[in-house]
Amino acid sequence: MNTVVITGADRNIGLEMCREFLKRGWKVFAGKFVMELSYMEELQKEYPDLMEIVPLDCTSLESIQAVAAIVKEKAGKLDMVVHNAAGFGSRGADDICGEFDFSGFQVSYNINALGAMRLVQTFMPLMEGGKKRFCITSSEAGVVSVSHRDGVSSYGMSKTALNMALRLMFNQLQPKGFSFRIYHPGWVRSPKIERDGEAVQVHGGKFDPWETAQSAVPQFIEDRTWEDRMVMLDNEGAAWPF
């Protein structure tokens, strides 16, 4: 049975990615960070034998190591890691000459860039004998050559750092049989969530979470004849520089 660890699986894209893997018969270790949400438990009822909910904080090496121990005990090996968790930090388009919260940059960098590095380092030993594939959700927001924004974005800057980290890890690990998928999900709508007893729409977008997940998972699973090249594909199959 194929096995996958998915970070940021509490809701939205991550939850829908879990659903797509489960429908294909994969054993899913779904990383839960927002403990008060119950969407994962509802999905688990549909796939009690395939879905394992695991507490997972991508900023903590100890948390990731604990998940690795669970995977080793329950499955013995791991085929794929999907890093979907994201830290947005400061969302505003801030004036570089103005005042803004630098702590937001640390949050974004720690989850988006360093989180990916922690996952790769920790799960590599379990992936020997498996599919040996790392799938990372990135964004055009981190692509320097096509950047159109004029504000300071902790999210965008952290995704740029992530893309560089992925290139370096690819250079080291691809010759050892590891493969990578970099995925740009597009502008995804966030569904309504409960906040203080009221339903709140977080933000709009072009795609629903299930649409981008249905595009992502086939890209993650399918093998390529050109695994020696690295490219970022979006949910419509278009290639982006990264």
Coordinates of N, CA and C in Angstrom, one line a residue:
M1 N 0.8 -1.2 0.0 CA 0.0 0.0 0.0 C 0.9 1.2 0.0
N2 N 0.5 2.2 -0.8 CA 1.3 3.5 -0.9 C 0.9 4.3 0.3
T3 N 1.9 5.1 0.8 CA 1.7 5.9 2.0 C 2.2 7.3 1.8
V4 N 1.5 8.2 2.4 CA 1.8 9.7 2.3 C 1.5 10.4 3.6
V5 N 2.4 11.3 3.9 CA 2.2 12.3 5.0 C 1.8 13.6 4.3
I6 N 0.8 14.3 4.9 CA 0.3 15.5 4.3 C 0.3 16.5 5.5
T7 N 1.0 17.6 5.3 CA 1.0 18.7 6.3 C -0.2 19.7 6.0
G8 N -0.6 20.4 7.0 CA -1.7 21.4 6.8 C -3.0 20.8 6.3
A9 N -3.3 19.6 6.9 CA -4.5 18.8 6.4 C -5.8 19.2 7.1
D10 N -5.7 20.2 8.0 CA -6.9 20.5 8.8 C -8.1 20.9 8.0
R11 N -7.9 21.6 6.8 CA -9.0 22.1 6.1 C -8.6 22.5 4.7
N12 N -9.5 23.0 3.9 CA -9.2 23.6 2.6 C -8.4 22.7 1.7
I13 N -7.3 23.2 1.1 CA -6.6 22.4 0.1 C -6.0 21.1 0.7
G14 N -5.4 21.2 1.9 CA -4.8 20.0 2.5 C -5.8 18.9 2.8
L15 N -7.0 19.3 3.3 CA -8.1 18.3 3.6 C -8.5 17.7 2.3
E16 N -8.7 18.5 1.2 CA -9.1 17.9 -0.1 C -8.1 17.0 -0.7
M17 N -6.8 17.4 -0.5 CA -5.7 16.5 -0.9 C -5.8 15.1 -0.2
C18 N -6.1 15.1 1.1 CA -6.3 13.9 1.8 C -7.4 13.1 1.1
R19 N -8.5 13.7 0.8 CA -9.6 13.0 0.2 C -9.2 12.4 -1.1
E20 N -8.4 13.1 -1.9 CA -8.1 12.6 -3.2 C -7.1 11.4 -3.1
F21 N -6.2 11.4 -2.2 CA -5.3 10.2 -1.9 C -6.1 9.1 -1.4
L22 N -7.1 9.3 -0.5 CA -7.9 8.3 0.1 C -8.7 7.6 -1.0
K23 N -9.3 8.4 -1.9 CA -10.1 7.8 -2.9 C -9.3 6.8 -3.8
R24 N -8.0 7.1 -3.8 CA -7.1 6.2 -4.7 C -6.5 5.1 -3.9
G25 N -6.9 4.9 -2.6 CA -6.5 3.8 -1.8 C -5.2 4.0 -1.1
W26 N -4.7 5.2 -1.0 CA -3.4 5.4 -0.3 C -3.7 5.5 1.3
K27 N -2.7 5.1 2.0 CA -2.7 5.2 3.4 C -2.2 6.7 3.7
V28 N -3.0 7.5 4.4 CA -2.8 8.9 4.6 C -2.5 9.2 6.0
F29 N -1.4 9.7 6.3 CA -1.0 10.3 7.6 C -1.3 11.8 7.6
A30 N -2.4 12.2 8.1 CA -2.9 13.6 7.9 C -2.4 14.4 9.1
G31 N -1.6 15.4 8.8 CA -1.1 16.3 9.8 C -2.1 17.3 10.3
K32 N -2.3 17.3 11.6 CA -3.3 18.2 12.2 C -2.6 19.2 13.1
F33 N -2.9 20.5 12.8 CA -2.3 21.6 13.6 C -3.3 22.4 14.4
V34 N -4.5 22.6 13.7 CA -5.6 23.4 14.4 C -6.5 22.4 15.1
M35 N -6.2 22.2 16.4 CA -6.9 21.1 17.1 C -8.4 21.3 17.3
E36 N -8.9 22.6 17.2 CA -10.3 22.8 17.4 C -11.1 22.5 16.2
L37 N -10.5 22.3 15.1 CA -11.3 21.9 13.9 C -11.6 20.4 13.8
S38 N -12.7 20.0 13.3 CA -13.1 18.6 13.3 C -13.3 18.1 11.9
Y39 N -12.9 18.8 10.8 CA -13.1 18.3 9.5 C -12.4 17.0 9.2
M40 N -11.2 16.9 9.7 CA -10.4 15.7 9.5 C -11.1 14.5 10.1
E41 N -11.7 14.6 11.3 CA -12.4 13.5 11.9 C -13.6 13.1 11.1
E42 N -14.3 14.0 10.5 CA -15.4 13.7 9.7 C -15.0 12.9 8.4
L43 N -13.9 13.3 7.8 CA -13.4 12.5 6.7 C -12.9 11.2 7.1
Q44 N -12.3 11.1 8.3 CA -11.8 9.8 8.7 C -12.9 8.7 8.9
K45 N -14.1 9.2 9.2 CA -15.2 8.3 9.3 C -15.5 7.5 8.0
E46 N -15.2 8.2 6.9 CA -15.4 7.6 5.6 C -14.3 6.6 5.2
Y47 N -13.1 6.8 5.8 CA -11.9 6.0 5.5 C -11.2 5.6 6.8
P48 N -11.9 4.8 7.7 CA -11.3 4.5 9.0 C -10.0 3.7 8.9
D49 N -9.9 2.9 7.9 CA -8.7 2.0 7.8 C -7.5 2.7 7.0
L50 N -7.8 3.8 6.3 CA -6.8 4.4 5.5 C -6.2 5.7 6.1
M51 N -7.0 6.4 6.9 CA -6.6 7.7 7.4 C -6.2 7.7 8.8
E52 N -5.0 8.2 9.0 CA -4.4 8.3 10.4 C -4.2 9.8 10.7
I53 N -4.8 10.3 11.7 CA -4.7 11.7 12.0 C -3.5 11.8 13.0
V54 N -2.5 12.7 12.7 CA -1.3 12.8 13.6 C -1.1 14.3 13.9
P55 N -0.9 14.6 15.1 CA -0.5 16.0 15.4 C 0.8 16.4 14.7
L56 N 0.8 17.5 14.0 CA 2.0 17.9 13.3 C 2.2 19.4 13.2
D57 N 3.3 19.8 13.8 CA 3.7 21.2 13.8 C 5.0 21.3 13.0
C58 N 5.0 21.9 11.8 CA 6.1 22.0 10.9 C 7.2 22.9 11.4
T59 N 7.0 23.6 12.5 CA 8.0 24.5 13.0 C 8.8 23.7 14.1
S60 N 8.4 22.5 14.4 CA 9.0 21.7 15.5 C 9.6 20.4 14.9
L61 N 10.9 20.3 15.0 CA 11.6 19.1 14.6 C 11.1 17.9 15.4
E62 N 10.9 18.1 16.7 CA 10.5 17.0 17.5 C 9.1 16.5 17.1
S63 N 8.2 17.4 16.7 CA 6.9 17.0 16.3 C 6.9 16.2 15.0
I64 N 7.8 16.6 14.1 CA 7.9 15.8 12.8 C 8.6 14.5 13.1
Q65 N 9.5 14.4 14.0 CA 10.2 13.2 14.3 C 9.1 12.2 15.0
A66 N 8.2 12.8 15.8 CA 7.2 11.9 16.4 C 6.3 11.3 15.3
V67 N 6.0 12.1 14.3 CA 5.1 11.6 13.2 C 5.9 10.5 12.4
A68 N 7.2 10.7 12.2 CA 8.0 9.7 11.5 C 8.0 8.4 12.3
A69 N 8.0 8.4 13.6 CA 8.0 7.2 14.4 C 6.6 6.5 14.3
I70 N 5.5 7.3 14.2 CA 4.2 6.7 14.0 C 4.1 6.0 12.6
V71 N 4.7 6.7 11.6 CA 4.6 6.1 10.2 C 5.4 4.8 10.2
K72 N 6.6 4.8 10.9 CA 7.4 3.6 10.9 C 6.7 2.5 11.6
E73 N 6.0 2.8 12.7 CA 5.3 1.7 13.4 C 4.1 1.2 12.6
K74 N 3.3 2.1 12.0 CA 2.1 1.7 11.4 C 2.3 1.2 10.0
A75 N 3.3 1.7 9.2 CA 3.4 1.4 7.8 C 4.8 0.8 7.4
G76 N 5.8 1.1 8.2 CA 7.1 0.6 7.9 C 7.9 1.4 6.9
K77 N 7.2 2.1 6.0 CA 7.9 2.9 5.0 C 7.0 4.0 4.5
L78 N 7.6 4.9 3.8 CA 6.8 6.1 3.4 C 7.2 6.3 1.9
D79 N 6.1 6.6 1.1 CA 6.3 6.8 -0.3 C 6.4 8.3 -0.6
M80 N 5.6 9.1 0.0 CA 5.5 10.5 -0.4 C 5.3 11.5 0.8
V81 N 5.8 12.7 0.7 CA 5.5 13.7 1.7 C 5.0 14.9 0.9
V82 N 3.8 15.4 1.4 CA 3.2 16.6 0.8 C 3.2 17.7 1.8
H83 N 4.0 18.7 1.5 CA 4.1 19.9 2.4 C 3.1 21.0 1.9
N84 N 1.9 21.0 2.5 CA 0.9 21.9 2.1 C 0.7 23.0 3.2
A85 N 1.2 22.8 4.4 CA 1.0 23.8 5.5 C 1.7 25.1 5.1
A86 N 1.1 26.2 5.4 CA 1.6 27.5 5.0 C 1.4 28.5 6.1
G87 N 2.4 29.4 6.3 CA 2.3 30.5 7.3 C 2.3 31.8 6.5
F88 N 1.3 32.6 6.7 CA 1.1 33.8 5.9 C 1.7 35.1 6.6
G89 N 1.9 35.0 7.9 CA 2.5 36.1 8.6 C 1.8 37.4 8.4
S90 N 2.5 38.4 7.9 CA 1.9 39.7 7.6 C 1.3 39.7 6.2
R91 N 0.0 39.8 6.1 CA -0.7 39.6 4.9 C -0.8 40.9 4.1
G92 N -0.6 42.1 4.8 CA -0.8 43.4 4.1 C 0.3 43.7 3.1
A93 N 0.0 44.6 2.2 CA 1.0 45.1 1.3 C 1.7 46.3 1.9
D94 N 2.7 46.0 2.7 CA 3.3 47.0 3.5 C 4.4 47.9 2.8
D95 N 4.4 49.1 3.2 CA 5.4 50.0 2.6 C 6.8 49.7 3.2
I96 N 7.8 49.4 2.3 CA 9.1 49.1 2.8 C 9.7 50.1 3.7
C97 N 9.3 51.4 3.5 CA 9.8 52.5 4.3 C 8.9 52.7 5.6
G98 N 7.8 52.0 5.7 CA 7.0 52.1 6.9 C 7.2 51.2 8.0
E99 N 6.3 51.1 8.9 CA 6.5 50.1 10.0 C 5.6 48.9 9.8
F100 N 6.2 47.8 10.0 CA 5.4 46.5 9.9 C 5.9 45.5 10.9
D101 N 5.2 44.4 11.1 CA 5.6 43.4 12.1 C 6.6 42.4 11.5
F102 N 7.8 42.6 12.0 CA 8.9 41.6 11.5 C 8.6 40.2 12.0
S103 N 7.9 40.0 13.1 CA 7.7 38.7 13.6 C 6.9 37.8 12.6
G104 N 6.1 38.5 11.8 CA 5.3 37.8 10.7 C 6.2 37.1 9.7
F105 N 7.4 37.7 9.5 CA 8.3 37.2 8.6 C 8.9 35.9 9.1
Q106 N 9.2 35.9 10.4 CA 9.7 34.7 11.1 C 8.8 33.5 11.0
V107 N 7.5 33.8 11.2 CA 6.4 32.8 11.2 C 6.4 32.2 9.8
S108 N 6.3 33.0 8.8 CA 6.2 32.5 7.4 C 7.5 31.7 7.0
Y109 N 8.6 32.2 7.3 CA 9.9 31.5 6.9 C 10.0 30.2 7.6
N110 N 9.6 30.2 8.9 CA 9.8 29.0 9.7 C 8.9 27.8 9.2
I111 N 7.7 28.2 8.8 CA 6.8 27.1 8.3 C 7.0 26.8 6.9
N112 N 7.1 27.8 6.0 CA 7.1 27.6 4.6 C 8.5 27.0 4.1
A113 N 9.6 27.6 4.5 CA 10.9 27.3 4.0 C 11.6 26.2 4.9
L114 N 11.8 26.6 6.2 CA 12.4 25.7 7.1 C 11.6 24.4 7.4
G115 N 10.3 24.6 7.4 CA 9.4 23.4 7.5 C 9.6 22.4 6.5
A116 N 9.8 22.8 5.2 CA 10.1 21.8 4.2 C 11.4 21.2 4.4
M117 N 12.4 21.9 4.9 CA 13.7 21.3 5.1 C 13.7 20.3 6.2
R118 N 12.9 20.6 7.3 CA 12.8 19.7 8.4 C 12.1 18.4 7.9
L119 N 11.1 18.5 7.1 CA 10.4 17.3 6.6 C 11.3 16.4 5.8
V120 N 12.0 17.0 4.9 CA 12.9 16.3 4.0 C 14.0 15.6 4.8
Q121 N 14.6 16.3 5.7 CA 15.6 15.7 6.5 C 15.1 14.5 7.4
T122 N 13.9 14.7 8.0 CA 13.4 13.7 8.9 C 12.9 12.4 8.2
F123 N 12.2 12.6 7.0 CA 11.5 11.5 6.4 C 12.3 10.7 5.4
M124 N 13.5 11.3 5.0 CA 14.3 10.6 4.0 C 14.6 9.1 4.3
P125 N 15.0 8.8 5.6 CA 15.3 7.4 5.9 C 14.1 6.5 5.7
L126 N 12.9 6.9 5.9 CA 11.7 6.1 5.8 C 11.3 5.9 4.4
M127 N 11.9 6.7 3.4 CA 11.4 6.6 2.1 C 12.3 5.7 1.2
E128 N 13.3 5.2 1.7 CA 14.1 4.2 1.0 C 13.2 3.0 0.7
G129 N 13.1 2.5 -0.5 CA 12.2 1.4 -0.9 C 10.9 1.9 -1.2
G130 N 10.6 3.2 -1.1 CA 9.3 3.7 -1.5 C 9.4 4.5 -2.7
K131 N 8.4 5.4 -3.0 CA 8.3 6.2 -4.2 C 9.4 7.3 -4.1
K132 N 9.8 7.7 -2.9 CA 10.8 8.7 -2.7 C 10.5 10.1 -3.3
R133 N 9.3 10.6 -3.0 CA 8.9 11.8 -3.7 C 8.4 12.8 -2.6
F134 N 9.0 14.1 -2.8 CA 8.6 15.2 -2.0 C 7.7 16.2 -2.9
C135 N 6.5 16.5 -2.4 CA 5.6 17.4 -3.1 C 5.3 18.6 -2.3
I136 N 5.7 19.8 -2.8 CA 5.6 21.0 -2.0 C 4.7 22.0 -2.7
T137 N 3.8 22.6 -1.9 CA 3.0 23.7 -2.4 C 3.8 25.0 -2.3
S138 N 4.0 25.6 -3.4 CA 4.7 26.9 -3.4 C 3.7 27.9 -4.0
S139 N 4.3 28.9 -4.7 CA 3.4 30.0 -5.2 C 4.2 30.9 -6.1
E140 N 3.4 31.5 -7.1 CA 4.1 32.5 -8.0 C 4.5 33.7 -7.2
A141 N 3.9 33.9 -5.9 CA 4.2 35.0 -5.1 C 5.7 35.0 -4.7
G142 N 6.4 33.8 -4.8 CA 7.8 33.7 -4.5 C 8.7 33.7 -5.7
V143 N 8.2 33.9 -6.8 CA 9.0 33.9 -8.1 C 9.5 35.4 -8.3
V144 N 10.7 35.6 -8.2 CA 11.3 37.0 -8.3 C 11.1 37.5 -9.7
S145 N 11.3 36.7 -10.7 CA 11.3 37.2 -12.1 C 9.9 37.6 -12.6
V146 N 8.9 37.2 -12.0 CA 7.5 37.6 -12.4 C 6.8 38.4 -11.4
S147 N 7.5 38.8 -10.3 CA 6.8 39.5 -9.2 C 6.2 40.8 -9.7
H148 N 4.9 41.0 -9.4 CA 4.3 42.3 -9.8 C 3.8 43.1 -8.6
R149 N 4.1 42.5 -7.4 CA 3.7 43.2 -6.2 C 4.6 44.3 -5.8
D150 N 4.1 45.4 -5.2 CA 5.0 46.5 -4.8 C 5.0 46.7 -3.3
G151 N 4.4 45.7 -2.5 CA 4.4 45.7 -1.1 C 5.3 44.7 -0.5
V152 N 5.7 44.8 0.7 CA 6.5 43.8 1.4 C 5.6 42.6 1.8
S153 N 5.9 41.4 1.4 CA 5.1 40.3 1.7 C 5.9 39.2 2.4
S154 N 5.6 38.9 3.7 CA 6.4 37.9 4.4 C 6.1 36.5 3.7
Y155 N 4.9 36.3 3.2 CA 4.5 35.1 2.5 C 5.4 34.9 1.2
G156 N 5.4 35.9 0.4 CA 6.1 35.9 -0.9 C 7.6 35.7 -0.6
M157 N 8.2 36.4 0.3 CA 9.6 36.3 0.6 C 10.0 34.9 1.1
S158 N 9.1 34.3 1.9 CA 9.3 33.0 2.5 C 9.2 31.9 1.4
K159 N 8.3 32.1 0.4 CA 8.2 31.2 -0.7 C 9.4 31.3 -1.6
T160 N 10.0 32.5 -1.8 CA 11.2 32.6 -2.5 C 12.3 31.7 -1.8
A161 N 12.4 31.9 -0.5 CA 13.4 31.1 0.2 C 13.1 29.6 0.1
L162 N 11.8 29.2 0.1 CA 11.4 27.8 -0.1 C 11.9 27.3 -1.5
N163 N 11.7 28.1 -2.5 CA 12.1 27.7 -3.8 C 13.6 27.4 -4.0
M164 N 14.3 28.3 -3.3 CA 15.8 28.1 -3.3 C 16.2 26.8 -2.6
A165 N 15.5 26.6 -1.4 CA 15.8 25.4 -0.6 C 15.5 24.2 -1.4
L166 N 14.4 24.2 -2.2 CA 14.0 23.0 -3.0 C 15.0 22.8 -4.1
R167 N 15.5 23.8 -4.7 CA 16.5 23.7 -5.8 C 17.8 23.0 -5.2
L168 N 18.2 23.4 -4.0 CA 19.4 22.9 -3.4 C 19.2 21.4 -3.0
M169 N 18.0 21.1 -2.4 CA 17.7 19.8 -2.1 C 17.6 18.9 -3.3
F170 N 17.0 19.4 -4.4 CA 16.8 18.6 -5.6 C 18.2 18.3 -6.2
N171 N 19.1 19.3 -6.1 CA 20.5 19.0 -6.7 C 21.2 17.9 -5.9
Q172 N 20.9 17.8 -4.6 CA 21.6 16.8 -3.8 C 20.9 15.4 -3.9
L173 N 19.5 15.4 -3.9 CA 18.8 14.2 -3.7 C 18.3 13.6 -5.0
Q174 N 18.1 14.3 -6.1 CA 17.7 13.7 -7.4 C 18.6 12.6 -7.8
P175 N 19.9 12.8 -7.8 CA 20.9 11.7 -8.2 C 20.7 10.5 -7.3
K176 N 20.1 10.6 -6.1 CA 20.0 9.5 -5.2 C 18.6 8.8 -5.4
G177 N 17.9 9.2 -6.4 CA 16.6 8.6 -6.7 C 15.4 9.3 -6.2
F178 N 15.5 10.4 -5.5 CA 14.4 11.2 -5.0 C 13.8 12.1 -6.2
S179 N 12.5 12.3 -6.1 CA 11.9 13.2 -7.1 C 11.1 14.2 -6.4
F180 N 10.8 15.3 -7.1 CA 10.2 16.5 -6.5 C 9.0 17.0 -7.4
R181 N 8.0 17.5 -6.7 CA 6.9 18.2 -7.4 C 6.7 19.5 -6.7
I182 N 6.8 20.6 -7.5 CA 6.5 21.9 -6.9 C 5.2 22.3 -7.5
Y183 N 4.2 22.7 -6.7 CA 2.8 22.9 -7.1 C 2.4 24.3 -6.7
H184 N 1.9 25.1 -7.7 CA 1.3 26.4 -7.5 C -0.3 26.2 -7.6
P185 N -1.0 26.3 -6.5 CA -2.4 26.0 -6.5 C -3.3 27.1 -7.1
G186 N -2.7 28.3 -7.3 CA -3.6 29.4 -7.8 C -4.3 30.1 -6.6
W187 N -5.1 31.0 -7.0 CA -5.8 31.8 -6.0 C -7.1 31.0 -5.5
V188 N -7.0 30.4 -4.4 CA -8.0 29.5 -3.9 C -8.9 30.1 -2.9
R189 N -10.2 29.9 -3.1 CA -11.2 30.4 -2.2 C -11.1 29.7 -0.8
S190 N -11.3 30.4 0.3 CA -11.4 29.8 1.6 C -12.8 29.6 1.9
P191 N -13.3 28.4 2.3 CA -14.7 28.3 2.7 C -15.0 29.0 4.0
K192 N -16.2 29.1 4.3 CA -16.6 29.7 5.6 C -16.1 28.8 6.8
I193 N -15.7 29.5 7.8 CA -15.3 28.8 9.0 C -16.0 29.5 10.2
E194 N -16.1 28.8 11.3 CA -16.7 29.3 12.5 C -15.8 30.1 13.3
R195 N -16.1 31.3 13.7 CA -15.3 32.2 14.5 C -16.3 32.9 15.5
D196 N -16.1 32.5 16.8 CA -17.0 33.1 17.8 C -18.4 32.8 17.5
G197 N -18.7 31.6 17.0 CA -20.1 31.2 16.8 C -20.7 31.7 15.5
E198 N -19.9 32.4 14.7 CA -20.4 33.0 13.5 C -19.6 32.5 12.3
A199 N -20.3 32.2 11.2 CA -19.6 31.8 9.9 C -18.9 33.0 9.3
V200 N -17.6 32.8 9.0 CA -16.9 33.9 8.4 C -16.2 33.5 7.1
Q201 N -16.4 34.3 6.0 CA -15.7 34.0 4.8 C -14.3 34.6 4.9
V202 N -13.2 33.8 4.8 CA -11.9 34.3 5.0 C -11.4 35.2 3.9
H203 N -11.5 34.7 2.6 CA -11.2 35.5 1.5 C -11.7 34.8 0.2
G204 N -11.8 35.6 -0.8 CA -12.3 35.1 -2.1 C -11.2 34.4 -2.9
G205 N -11.5 34.1 -4.1 CA -10.5 33.5 -5.0 C -11.1 33.0 -6.3
K206 N -10.3 32.3 -7.1 CA -10.7 31.9 -8.4 C -11.1 30.4 -8.4
F207 N -10.5 29.6 -7.5 CA -10.7 28.2 -7.5 C -11.2 27.7 -6.1
D208 N -12.0 26.7 -6.1 CA -12.4 26.0 -4.8 C -11.3 25.1 -4.4
P209 N -11.1 24.8 -3.1 CA -10.1 23.9 -2.6 C -10.1 22.5 -3.3
W210 N -11.3 22.0 -3.5 CA -11.4 20.6 -4.1 C -10.9 20.7 -5.6
E211 N -11.1 21.8 -6.3 CA -10.7 21.9 -7.7 C -9.1 21.8 -7.8
T212 N -8.5 22.6 -6.9 CA -7.0 22.6 -7.0 C -6.4 21.2 -6.5
A213 N -7.1 20.6 -5.5 CA -6.6 19.3 -5.0 C -6.8 18.2 -6.1
Q214 N -7.9 18.3 -6.8 CA -8.1 17.3 -7.9 C -7.0 17.5 -9.0
S215 N -6.5 18.6 -9.1 CA -5.4 18.9 -10.1 C -4.1 18.5 -9.5
A216 N -3.9 18.7 -8.2 CA -2.6 18.5 -7.6 C -2.2 17.0 -7.5
V217 N -3.1 16.2 -7.0 CA -2.8 14.9 -6.6 C -2.4 14.0 -7.8
P218 N -3.0 14.1 -9.0 CA -2.5 13.4 -10.1 C -1.1 13.8 -10.5
Q219 N -0.8 15.1 -10.4 CA 0.6 15.5 -10.7 C 1.6 14.9 -9.7
F220 N 1.2 14.8 -8.4 CA 2.0 14.2 -7.4 C 2.3 12.7 -7.7
I221 N 1.3 12.0 -8.1 CA 1.4 10.6 -8.1 C 2.1 10.1 -9.4
E222 N 1.8 10.8 -10.5 CA 2.2 10.3 -11.8 C 3.8 10.4 -11.9
D223 N 4.4 9.4 -12.5 CA 5.8 9.5 -12.8 C 6.1 10.3 -14.1
R224 N 7.2 10.9 -14.2 CA 7.6 11.7 -15.3 C 8.8 11.0 -16.0
T225 N 9.0 11.2 -17.3 CA 10.2 10.8 -18.0 C 11.3 11.8 -17.8
W226 N 11.0 12.9 -17.2 CA 12.0 14.0 -17.0 C 12.2 14.4 -15.6
E227 N 12.4 13.4 -14.7 CA 12.5 13.6 -13.3 C 13.9 14.4 -13.0
D228 N 14.7 14.5 -14.0 CA 16.0 15.2 -13.8 C 15.8 16.7 -14.0
R229 N 14.6 17.1 -14.2 CA 14.3 18.6 -14.3 C 13.3 19.0 -13.3
M230 N 13.4 20.2 -12.8 CA 12.6 20.7 -11.8 C 11.7 21.9 -12.4
V231 N 10.4 21.8 -12.2 CA 9.5 22.8 -12.7 C 8.4 23.0 -11.8
M232 N 7.8 24.2 -11.7 CA 6.6 24.4 -10.9 C 5.4 24.5 -11.8
L233 N 4.5 23.6 -11.6 CA 3.2 23.6 -12.4 C 2.1 24.1 -11.6
D234 N 1.2 24.8 -12.2 CA 0.0 25.2 -11.5 C -1.2 24.2 -11.7
N235 N -2.3 24.6 -11.2 CA -3.5 23.7 -11.2 C -4.1 23.6 -12.5
E236 N -3.6 24.3 -13.5 CA -4.1 24.2 -14.9 C -3.0 23.6 -15.8
G237 N -1.9 23.1 -15.2 CA -0.9 22.5 -15.9 C 0.2 23.4 -16.5
A238 N 0.0 24.7 -16.3 CA 1.0 25.6 -16.8 C 2.3 25.7 -16.0
A239 N 3.4 25.8 -16.7 CA 4.7 25.8 -16.0 C 5.1 27.3 -15.6
W240 N 5.7 27.4 -14.5 CA 6.1 28.7 -13.9 C 7.6 28.7 -13.6
P241 N 8.3 29.8 -13.8 CA 9.7 29.8 -13.3 C 9.6 29.8 -11.8
F242 N 10.6 29.4 -11.1 CA 10.6 29.4 -9.7 C 12.0 29.8 -9.1

